[in-house]
Short mmCIF file of C-alpha atoms in Angstrom, two decimals:
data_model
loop_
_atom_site.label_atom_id
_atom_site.label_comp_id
_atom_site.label_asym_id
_atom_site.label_seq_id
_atom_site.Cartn_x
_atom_site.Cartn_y
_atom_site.Cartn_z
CA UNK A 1 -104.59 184.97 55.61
CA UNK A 2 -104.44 187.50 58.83
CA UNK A 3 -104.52 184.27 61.17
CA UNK A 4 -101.33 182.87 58.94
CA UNK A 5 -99.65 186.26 59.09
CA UNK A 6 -100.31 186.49 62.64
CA UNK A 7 -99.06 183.06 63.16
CA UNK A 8 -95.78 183.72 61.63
CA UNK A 9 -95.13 186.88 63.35
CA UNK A 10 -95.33 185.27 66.52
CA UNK A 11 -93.35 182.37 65.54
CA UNK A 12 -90.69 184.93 64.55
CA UNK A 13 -91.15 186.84 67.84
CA UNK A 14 -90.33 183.92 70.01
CA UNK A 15 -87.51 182.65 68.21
CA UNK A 16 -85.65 186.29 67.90
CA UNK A 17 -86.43 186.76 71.85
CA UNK A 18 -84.64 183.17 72.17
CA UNK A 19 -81.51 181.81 73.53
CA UNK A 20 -80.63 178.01 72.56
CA UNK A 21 -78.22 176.30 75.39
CA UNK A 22 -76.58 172.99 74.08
CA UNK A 23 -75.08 171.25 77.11
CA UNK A 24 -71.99 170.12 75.43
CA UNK A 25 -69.66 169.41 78.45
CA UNK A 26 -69.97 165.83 79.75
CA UNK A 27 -67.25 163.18 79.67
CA UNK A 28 -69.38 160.71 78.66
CA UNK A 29 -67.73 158.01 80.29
CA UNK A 30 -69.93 154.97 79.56
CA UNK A 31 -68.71 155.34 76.08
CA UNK A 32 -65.44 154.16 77.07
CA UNK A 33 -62.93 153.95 73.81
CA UNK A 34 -65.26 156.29 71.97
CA UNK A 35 -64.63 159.44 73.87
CA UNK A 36 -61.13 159.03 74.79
CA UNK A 37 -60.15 161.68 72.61
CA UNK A 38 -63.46 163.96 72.32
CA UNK A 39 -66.29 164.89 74.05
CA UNK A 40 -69.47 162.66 73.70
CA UNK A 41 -71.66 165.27 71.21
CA UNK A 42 -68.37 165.00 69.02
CA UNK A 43 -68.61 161.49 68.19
CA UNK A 44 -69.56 160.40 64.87
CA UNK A 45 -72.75 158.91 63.89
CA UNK A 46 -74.68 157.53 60.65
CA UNK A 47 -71.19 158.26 58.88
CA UNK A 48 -69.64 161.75 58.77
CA UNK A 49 -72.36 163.09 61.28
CA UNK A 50 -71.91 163.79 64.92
CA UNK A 51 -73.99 163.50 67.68
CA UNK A 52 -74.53 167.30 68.34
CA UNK A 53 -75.69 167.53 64.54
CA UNK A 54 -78.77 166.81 65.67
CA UNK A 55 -79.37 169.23 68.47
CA UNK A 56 -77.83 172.09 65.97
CA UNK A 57 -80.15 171.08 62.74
CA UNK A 58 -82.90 171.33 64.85
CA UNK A 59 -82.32 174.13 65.96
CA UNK A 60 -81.46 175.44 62.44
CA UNK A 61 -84.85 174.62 60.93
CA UNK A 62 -86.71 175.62 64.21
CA UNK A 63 -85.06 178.89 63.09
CA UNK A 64 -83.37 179.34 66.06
CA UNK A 65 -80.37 180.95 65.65
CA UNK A 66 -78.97 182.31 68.14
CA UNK A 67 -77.36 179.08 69.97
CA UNK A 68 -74.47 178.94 72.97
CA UNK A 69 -72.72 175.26 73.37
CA UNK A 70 -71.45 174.84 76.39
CA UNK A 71 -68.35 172.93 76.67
CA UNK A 72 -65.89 171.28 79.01
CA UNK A 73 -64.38 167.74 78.33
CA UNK A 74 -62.05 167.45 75.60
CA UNK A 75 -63.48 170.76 73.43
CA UNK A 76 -60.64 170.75 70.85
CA UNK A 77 -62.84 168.30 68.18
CA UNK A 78 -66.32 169.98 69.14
CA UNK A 79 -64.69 173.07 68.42
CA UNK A 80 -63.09 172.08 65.15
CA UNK A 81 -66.45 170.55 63.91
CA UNK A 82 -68.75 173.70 64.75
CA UNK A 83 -65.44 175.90 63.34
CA UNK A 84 -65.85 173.62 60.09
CA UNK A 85 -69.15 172.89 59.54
CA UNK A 86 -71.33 175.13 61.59
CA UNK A 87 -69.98 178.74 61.06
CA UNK A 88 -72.24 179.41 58.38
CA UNK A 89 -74.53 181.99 60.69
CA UNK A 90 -74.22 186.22 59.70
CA UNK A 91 -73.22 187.42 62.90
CA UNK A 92 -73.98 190.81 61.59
CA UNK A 93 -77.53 189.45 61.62
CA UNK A 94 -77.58 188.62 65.32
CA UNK A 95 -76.73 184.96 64.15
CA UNK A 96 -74.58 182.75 66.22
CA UNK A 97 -73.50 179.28 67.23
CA UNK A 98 -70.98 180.64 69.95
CA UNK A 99 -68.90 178.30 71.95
CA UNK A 100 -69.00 178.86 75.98
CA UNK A 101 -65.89 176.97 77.62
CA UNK A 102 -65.64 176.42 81.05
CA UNK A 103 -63.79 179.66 82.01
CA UNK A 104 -63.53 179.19 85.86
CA UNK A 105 -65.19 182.35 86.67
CA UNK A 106 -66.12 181.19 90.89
CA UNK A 107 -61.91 180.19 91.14
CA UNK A 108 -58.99 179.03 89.22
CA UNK A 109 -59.89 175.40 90.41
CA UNK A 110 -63.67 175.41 89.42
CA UNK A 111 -64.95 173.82 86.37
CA UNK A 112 -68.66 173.26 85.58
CA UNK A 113 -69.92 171.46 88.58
CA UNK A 114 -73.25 170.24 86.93
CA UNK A 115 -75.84 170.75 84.37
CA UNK A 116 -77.14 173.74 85.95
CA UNK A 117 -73.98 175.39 87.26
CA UNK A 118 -72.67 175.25 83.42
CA UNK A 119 -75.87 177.56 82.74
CA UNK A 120 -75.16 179.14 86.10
CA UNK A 121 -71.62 180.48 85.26
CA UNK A 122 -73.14 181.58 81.75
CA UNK A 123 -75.50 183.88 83.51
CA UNK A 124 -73.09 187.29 83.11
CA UNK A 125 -72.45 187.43 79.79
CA UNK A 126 -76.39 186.33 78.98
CA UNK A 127 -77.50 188.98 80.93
CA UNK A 128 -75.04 191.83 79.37
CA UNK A 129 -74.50 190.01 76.16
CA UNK A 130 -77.22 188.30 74.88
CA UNK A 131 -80.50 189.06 76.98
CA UNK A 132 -83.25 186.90 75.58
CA UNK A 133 -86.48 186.74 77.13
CA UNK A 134 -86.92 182.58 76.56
CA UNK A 135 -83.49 179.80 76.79
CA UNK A 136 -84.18 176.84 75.60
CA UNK A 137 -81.65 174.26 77.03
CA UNK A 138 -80.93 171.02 75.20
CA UNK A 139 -78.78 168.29 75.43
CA UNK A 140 -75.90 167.48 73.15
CA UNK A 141 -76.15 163.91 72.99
CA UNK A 142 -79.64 162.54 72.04
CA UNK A 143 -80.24 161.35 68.46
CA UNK A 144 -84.01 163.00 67.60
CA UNK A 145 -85.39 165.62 65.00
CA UNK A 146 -88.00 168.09 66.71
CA UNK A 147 -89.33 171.74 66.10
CA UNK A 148 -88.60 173.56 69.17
CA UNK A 149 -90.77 176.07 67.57
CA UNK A 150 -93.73 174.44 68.90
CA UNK A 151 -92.71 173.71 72.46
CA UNK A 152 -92.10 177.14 72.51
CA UNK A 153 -95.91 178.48 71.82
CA UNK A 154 -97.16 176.33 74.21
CA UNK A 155 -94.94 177.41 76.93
CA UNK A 156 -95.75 180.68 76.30
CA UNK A 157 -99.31 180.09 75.92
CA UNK A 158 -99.25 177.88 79.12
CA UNK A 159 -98.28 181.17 81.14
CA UNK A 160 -95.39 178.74 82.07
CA UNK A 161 -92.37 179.71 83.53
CA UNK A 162 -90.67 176.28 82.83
CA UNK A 163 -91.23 173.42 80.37
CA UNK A 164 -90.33 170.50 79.80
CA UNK A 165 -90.32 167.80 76.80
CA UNK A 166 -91.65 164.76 77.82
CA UNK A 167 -92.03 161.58 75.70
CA UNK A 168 -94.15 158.35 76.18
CA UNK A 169 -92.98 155.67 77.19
CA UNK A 170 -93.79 151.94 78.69
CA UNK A 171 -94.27 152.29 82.78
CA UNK A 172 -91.93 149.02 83.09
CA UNK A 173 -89.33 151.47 80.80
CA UNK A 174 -89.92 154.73 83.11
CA UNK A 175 -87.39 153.19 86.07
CA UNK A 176 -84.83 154.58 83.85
CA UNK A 177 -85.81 158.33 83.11
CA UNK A 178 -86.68 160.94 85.73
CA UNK A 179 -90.82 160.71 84.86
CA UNK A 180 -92.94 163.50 85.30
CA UNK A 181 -96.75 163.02 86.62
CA UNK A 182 -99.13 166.04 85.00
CA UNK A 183 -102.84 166.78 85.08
CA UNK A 184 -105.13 166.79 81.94
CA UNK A 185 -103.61 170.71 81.15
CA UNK A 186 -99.87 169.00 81.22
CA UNK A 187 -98.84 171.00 84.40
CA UNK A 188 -96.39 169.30 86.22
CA UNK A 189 -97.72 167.89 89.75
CA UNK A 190 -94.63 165.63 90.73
CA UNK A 191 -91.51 165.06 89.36
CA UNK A 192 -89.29 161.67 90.23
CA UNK A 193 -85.85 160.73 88.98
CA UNK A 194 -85.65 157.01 87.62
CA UNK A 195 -88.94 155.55 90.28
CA UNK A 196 -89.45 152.37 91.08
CA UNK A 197 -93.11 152.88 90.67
CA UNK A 198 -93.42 155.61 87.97
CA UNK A 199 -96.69 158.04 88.00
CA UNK A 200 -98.78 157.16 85.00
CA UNK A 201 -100.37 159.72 82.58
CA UNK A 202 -104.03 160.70 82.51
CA UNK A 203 -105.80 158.14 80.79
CA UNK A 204 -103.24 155.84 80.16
CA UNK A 205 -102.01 153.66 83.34
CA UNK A 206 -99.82 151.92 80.95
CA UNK A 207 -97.89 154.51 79.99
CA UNK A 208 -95.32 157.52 81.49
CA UNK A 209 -94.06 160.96 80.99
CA UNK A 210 -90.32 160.50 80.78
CA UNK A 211 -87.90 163.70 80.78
CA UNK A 212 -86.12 163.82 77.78
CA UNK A 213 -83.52 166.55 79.16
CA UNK A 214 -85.50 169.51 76.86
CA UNK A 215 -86.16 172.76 78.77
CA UNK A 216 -87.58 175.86 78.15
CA UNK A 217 -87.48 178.72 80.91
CA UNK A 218 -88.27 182.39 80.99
CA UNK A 219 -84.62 183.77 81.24
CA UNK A 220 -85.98 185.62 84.22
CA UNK A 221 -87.02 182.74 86.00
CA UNK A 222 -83.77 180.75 85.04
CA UNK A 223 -81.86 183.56 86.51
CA UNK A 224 -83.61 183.67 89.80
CA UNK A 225 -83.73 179.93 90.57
CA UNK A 226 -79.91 179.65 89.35
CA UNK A 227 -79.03 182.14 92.06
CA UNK A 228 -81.23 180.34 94.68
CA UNK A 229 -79.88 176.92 93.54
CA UNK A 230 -76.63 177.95 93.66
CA UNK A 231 -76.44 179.13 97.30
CA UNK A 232 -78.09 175.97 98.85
CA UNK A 233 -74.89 173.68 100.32
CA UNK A 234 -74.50 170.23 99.37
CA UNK A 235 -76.35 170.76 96.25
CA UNK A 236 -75.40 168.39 92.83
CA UNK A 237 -75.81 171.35 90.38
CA UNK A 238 -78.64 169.42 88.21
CA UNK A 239 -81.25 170.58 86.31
CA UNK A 240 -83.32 166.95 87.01
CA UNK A 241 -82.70 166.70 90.49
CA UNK A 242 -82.61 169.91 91.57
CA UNK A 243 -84.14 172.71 89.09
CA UNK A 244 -87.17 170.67 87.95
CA UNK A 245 -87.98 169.58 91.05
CA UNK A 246 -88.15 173.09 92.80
CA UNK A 247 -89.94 174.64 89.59
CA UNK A 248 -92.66 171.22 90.58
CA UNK A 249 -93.09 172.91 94.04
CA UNK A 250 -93.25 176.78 92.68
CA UNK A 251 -96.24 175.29 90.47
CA UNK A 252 -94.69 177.18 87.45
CA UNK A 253 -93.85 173.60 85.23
CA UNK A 254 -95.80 172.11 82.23
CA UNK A 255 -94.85 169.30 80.09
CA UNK A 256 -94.95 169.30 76.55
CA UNK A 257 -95.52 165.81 74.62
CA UNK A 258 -92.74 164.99 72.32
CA UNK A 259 -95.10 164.03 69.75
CA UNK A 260 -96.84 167.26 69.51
CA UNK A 261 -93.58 168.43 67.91
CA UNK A 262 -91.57 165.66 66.69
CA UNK A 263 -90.87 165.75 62.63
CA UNK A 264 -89.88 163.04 60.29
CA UNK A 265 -91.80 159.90 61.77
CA UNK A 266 -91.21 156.59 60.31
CA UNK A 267 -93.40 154.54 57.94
CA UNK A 268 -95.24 153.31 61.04
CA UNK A 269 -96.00 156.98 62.13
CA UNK A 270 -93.62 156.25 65.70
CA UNK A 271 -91.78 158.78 66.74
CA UNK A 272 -88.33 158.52 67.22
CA UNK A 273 -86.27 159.44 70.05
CA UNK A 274 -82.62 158.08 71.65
CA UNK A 275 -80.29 159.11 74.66
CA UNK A 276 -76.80 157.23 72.86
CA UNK A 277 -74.84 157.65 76.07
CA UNK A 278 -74.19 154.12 76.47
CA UNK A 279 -72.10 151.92 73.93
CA UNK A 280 -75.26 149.27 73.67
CA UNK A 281 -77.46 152.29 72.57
CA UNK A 282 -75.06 153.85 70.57
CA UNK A 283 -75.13 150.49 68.15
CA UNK A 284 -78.70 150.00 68.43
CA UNK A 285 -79.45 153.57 67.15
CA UNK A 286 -76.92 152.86 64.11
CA UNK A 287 -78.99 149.47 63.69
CA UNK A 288 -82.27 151.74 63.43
CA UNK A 289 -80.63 153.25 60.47
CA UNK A 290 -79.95 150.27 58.29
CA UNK A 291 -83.41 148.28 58.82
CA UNK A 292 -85.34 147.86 55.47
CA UNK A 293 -87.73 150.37 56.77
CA UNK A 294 -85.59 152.57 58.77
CA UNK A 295 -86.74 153.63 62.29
CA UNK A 296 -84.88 157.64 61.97
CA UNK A 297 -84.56 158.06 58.03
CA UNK A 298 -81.20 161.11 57.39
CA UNK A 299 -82.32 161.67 54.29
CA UNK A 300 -85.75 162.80 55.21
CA UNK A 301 -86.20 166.52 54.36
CA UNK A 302 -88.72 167.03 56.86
#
């Protein structure tokens, strides 16, 4: 009983000193007809769903609830959906699913410039405004159900300063994710986008760590290597290519395996996880929904 009690007061420690970042803002161009009029996370999916419902409900039943999506590209239906169907949160509770568009702090002429700058020109107002002590960042567009919860405890009891989730994958699949190669603990050794030989995980040569665009920093350590990141010239702004790699070289990364926190697998027991950014996986995600034994069930309570 004191172990349980002790377990949920941490788990409500860590998600009330938590920030949730949903990276909103891309064009999404390889969707072509589909985002001509909204962003990418506002497209619909399995029906009257969008793609950022996903993000958001896990968030919701991680009980994070304190969220930030960070927008850009055609905001007016992402806005309208969250105004609609997400405003449910008591702000006089410290409950929120704000929306962060880009407001051109640098000059009049500068939008978000990448992944990281879009957290970068957040950085004021989470420093005065919301001050957590963890951000989890997350991307709008990937079709998965998870308890962030759990990536959370092990960062923290990692003594990590950055994590990030990882899921399995074939090595002849890797070439297209940035892969990360870990030791037995799961701390990060080397970190290469889309490889044409990718690092295999301990124990399995068959098999790779691929990035599935999940972080979790210490807000102080996102602050600091923002600030660094941001003064090096010729930079591309990216949390893959440049944030993850220089959090490899601090020695301050760990990976955490999709499947230690991934809920509602399928009758098999897989775990399910897509990245619908093109049109091709876009339809194959819907045609995981209609099999007779459906690969990602909606209806699943879990």
């Amino acid at each position: 009983m004191l172990t349980q009690e002790k377990n949920d007061l941490t788990r409500n420690d860590i998600t009330n000193d938590t920030l949730v970042l949903i990276l909103a803002g891309g064009r999404g161009s390889r969707l072509y007809e589909l985002i001509d009029r909204r962003a990418k996370p506002a497209v619909y999916f399995g029906g009257s769903r969008r793609i950022i419902d996903f993000a958001l409900s896990n968030c919701i039943n991680s009980n994070l609830l304190k969220v930030g999506v960070i927008t850009q590209y055609a905001a007016h239906s992402l806005l309208r959906h969250l105004q609609r169907g997400w405003s449910f949160l008591p702000y006089e509770r410290n409950q929120y699913i704000d929306m962060l568009p880009a407001r051109q702090q640098l000059d009049e002429n500068t939008w978000y410039r990448g992944t990281a700058d879009a957290v970068y020109q957040n950085m004021a107002m989470m420093k005065s405004h919301y001050r957590p002590k963890y951000v989890v960042i997350l991307a709008g567009d990937h079709i998965y159900k998870m308890d962030y919860t759990q990536m959370l405890r092990d960062h923290v009891e990692n003594g990590a300063k950055c994590t990030v989730g990882c899921i399995e994958v074939p090595r002849e699949q890797a070439v297209e994710f940035g892969v990360m190669a870990v030791n037995d603990k799961l701390k990060v050794k080397e970190s290469v986008e889309k490889p044409s030989n990718p690092p295999a995980m301990p124990d399995k040569p068959n098999s790779s760590l691929a990035s599935m665009g999940i972080y979790v920093f210490n807000a102080d350590y996102l602050y600091d290597v923002l600030e660094r990141e941001a003064s090096i010239p010729g930079t591309s702004h990216d949390f893959g290519k440049d944030i993850i790699p220089k959090a490899v070289e601090e020695g301050v990364l760990y990976a955490h395996p999709f499947e230690r926190s991934c809920k509602g697998r399928n009758a098999s027991g897989s775990i399910y996880w897509r990245d619908v950014g093109t049109i091709d996986s876009y339809w194959a995600a819907h045609m995981d929904l209609v099999s007779e034994e459906p690969q990602l069930d909606l209806y699943d309570e879990s």
